[in-house]
Amino acid sequence: MKQSEAVALTFEDFKIEVLNDYKIACISRECSLLGRREVLTGKAKFGIFGDGKELPQLAMAKAFQKGDFRSGYYRDQTFMMAIGHLTIQQFFAGLYGHTDIEHDPMSAGRQMGGHFATHSLDENGNWNDLTKQKNSSADISPTAGQMPRLLGLAQASKIYRNVKGLEHKTKFSDKGNEVAWGTIGNASTSEGLFFETINAAGVLQVPVVMSVWDDEYGISVHAKHQTTKENISEILKGFQRDSSGNGYEIMTVNGWDYPNLIDVYQKAAAIAREEHVPVLIHVKELTQPQGHSTSGSHERYKNAERLAWETEFDCLKQMKKWFVENGFSTEETLDSIASQAKKDVLEGKKAAWNAFVSPIKAEQLELVNLLKEIEKTSNNSAYIEQFASDLASIKEPLRKDILSTARKILRKIVAENEKHKLANWIKVVTSKVQPKFSSHLYSESKENIYSVNEVLPEFDKNSTEVDARMILRDNFDALFSKFPEVLVFGEDAGNIGDVNQGLEGMQEKYGALRVADVGIREASIIGQGIGMAMRGLRPIAEIQYLDYLLYGIQIMSDDLATLQYRTAGRQKAPLIIRTRGHRLEGIWHAGSPMGMIINALRGIHVLVPRNMTKAAGFYNTLLSTDEPALVIECLNGYRLKEKMPLNLGEFKTPIGIVETIKEGRDITVVSYGSTLRLVEQAAKELMEIGIDVEIIDVQSLLPFDINHDILKSISKTNRLLVVDEDVPGGGSAYILQQILEVQKGYFQLDSQPKTLTSQEHRPSYGTDGDYFSKPSAEDIYEKIYEIMSEDNSSKYPSLY
Ligand SMILES: Cc1ncc(C[n+]2csc(CCOP(=O)(O)OP(=O)(O)O)c2C)c(N)n1
Ligand SMILES: [Mg+2]
């Protein structure tokens, strides 16, 4: 309902609408009550519900329009029901963990219930028309983790409204009229991510409506431990816009006050939508009738007075009172709506349970029948019979019960003929079931990274050597002019064209919205990128130095890396994160914490180009795909000389493909990034004494050497050294695991595989700090020499 439409409503229409709201509120409440029981009786594992928070969500839903996006948290079931994206049956399917996306559209059973999402993508990973549907970005559990992404969802409207050349992106925006709606619990506003994002949205002046659901508690911890003055809107008053400058519109309203809630939400939406001014709504006096979650009871921490107040100010009770007092309905009519809701919820729950258990029961029956058959000829018939009848007696089986039975019996009959039938059954079932839990970590669409072929950089006889940063700059220039949806933002990325001048002159040419300076706020820089990428833009978020990625890595790990996975492929954010690292000096200016990065970021590609031509080629590749990636440029490479390619914006570095940069016969050295130049130097020196090193540049850590080219190399050299500048057992341990275990390289080796890494501590300052902290050319020389010496000490006598 738009505001203008609200005026036109007759009293009768309005009555129908408010009664429908009451119905949704009752259904939602019943879902919470029954949901808790389902957990306590063991049918579901965990429940966290929206009871006590129904009314503001109904008001928010009325102001929420097609094309808008929600970025919220686990209390918002009523909102999802009110916008038509959550049925009773789906609610329970989520609670049970139904792995079929048709039944649990939120996450196909991957997330706990209460984590909401809509589908931005069809089953093939193609964009739906987001302007024709109401959208919810997929929730995550870390408190305030929804905040950074909210910034980008809102910023996208600003971009679509103000940047020329995006008119064709009609699936994503109607002239930037979309609002991004945030919701957060009062206690979660204590998180840094909340304050960082609030400040950034005020600076950017983007269309956010941020609701704080305030029930005075965060689990058991009272507001007095959470918020200065116990009042978030009070302490945010400095953000209020006034005649002296931009800021927020800040509103407060009580969560049980239905007419005022509707009024406040309509006003907030209009301000955000029309003026692109952020609004904060502090919804006070909310309750949590069943306590925080199914894990505990609130009687432990709320006193009798509070509990009594919560009963009286339960928003449903207050809503009902207001309806009756104002003649919208009678007590009897409202009671009959409530009792009908109870019946509907019970029905929906049953349907969800039946849908959840029937395919599992079919698998159970199939195995029981197979076991009966095997039992006939088996030497272990008594054993099998026992297991089969135990399995058959489970009324509500899980897949774990079925498969663990099958696998235990397989061990017993390993020497019998019939084992093949069982082994085969296990394989078939596992191959069918495992993807239900493991698909879509990466894009499975036609636009994933494997869809791109290598395009080599082209040069002609006039191609000159330039400072390598100019290759990046001119390549970005080509990309900005080719793709109007590409934009870059970061600390110092705008006006001065980044700290290493890879974006020199770009802001002047493409404007301050597409090439933007932003505040020092790494987490929300990442979030800004995630949100914009979810709305069809192609953001490049710049983190100034790799060492500061830690501030952003939480949101990369929790949000970006899990996005495709947690929606079973129904949302994506093809965000490119650009940063620079390796090989400077000092504790916070030289890091290369690759082990931490690749272990935290499965779900994001991690690319480590050794020079700027390779880096530019990665950007070109990534912009033809729909996947998120982190690109780490070499900090000490910007002023080195490289030849300027002719086909800027076109040449493509393939992802997951290694490059042999020097062939050799004696030993394979695997490395990446800045360390490669040292390896090359050491190899040259070793050649003088007849040791012929093969050097492989990994280029891409995630994914890793998809063609197993390193295996081919060690099949020839039979020796392996991995060199990087991470801590011992960091990135190098991962590389060894890939080569020895995944590629089965172990069988090709004549010498013990070795790694050469930094010291355990952070790199010390200065040239000597570097020399004594990180692998030097001498270290590399000696390590290779040592391996060769172990093999032939008469030819290579030990150095020390
Ligand atoms: C980063 C993080 N820390 C702790 C938790 C555990 N946790 C889940 S909800 C919650 C309290 C949140 O309270 P509030 O924001 O007021 O929301 P409410 O549940 O009261 O609606 C906590 C501490 C978490 N999910 N994430
Ligand atoms: Mg709370």
PDB file of C-alpha atoms and ligand atoms in Angstrom, residues 73 185-187 213-218, ligand 2:
ATOM      1  CA  TYR A  73      17.591 -11.066  11.436  1.00  0.00           C
ATOM      2  CA  GLY A 185      17.729  -6.406  17.844  1.00  0.00           C
ATOM      3  CA  ASN A 186      18.436  -3.749  20.449  1.00  0.00           C
ATOM      4  CA  ALA A 187      21.363  -5.636  21.953  1.00  0.00           C
ATOM      5  CA  TRP A 213      13.390  -4.128  17.586  1.00  0.00           C
ATOM      6  CA  ASP A 214      13.883  -3.182  21.246  1.00  0.00           C
ATOM      7  CA  ASP A 215      12.785  -5.719  23.842  1.00  0.00           C
ATOM      8  CA  GLU A 216      15.328  -4.478  26.399  1.00  0.00           C
ATOM      9  CA  TYR A 217      17.255  -7.736  26.328  1.00  0.00           C
ATOM     10  CA  GLY A 218      19.883  -9.573  24.348  1.00  0.00           C
TER      11      GLY A 218
HETATM   12 MG    MG B   2      16.628  -7.717  22.236  1.00  0.00          MG
END
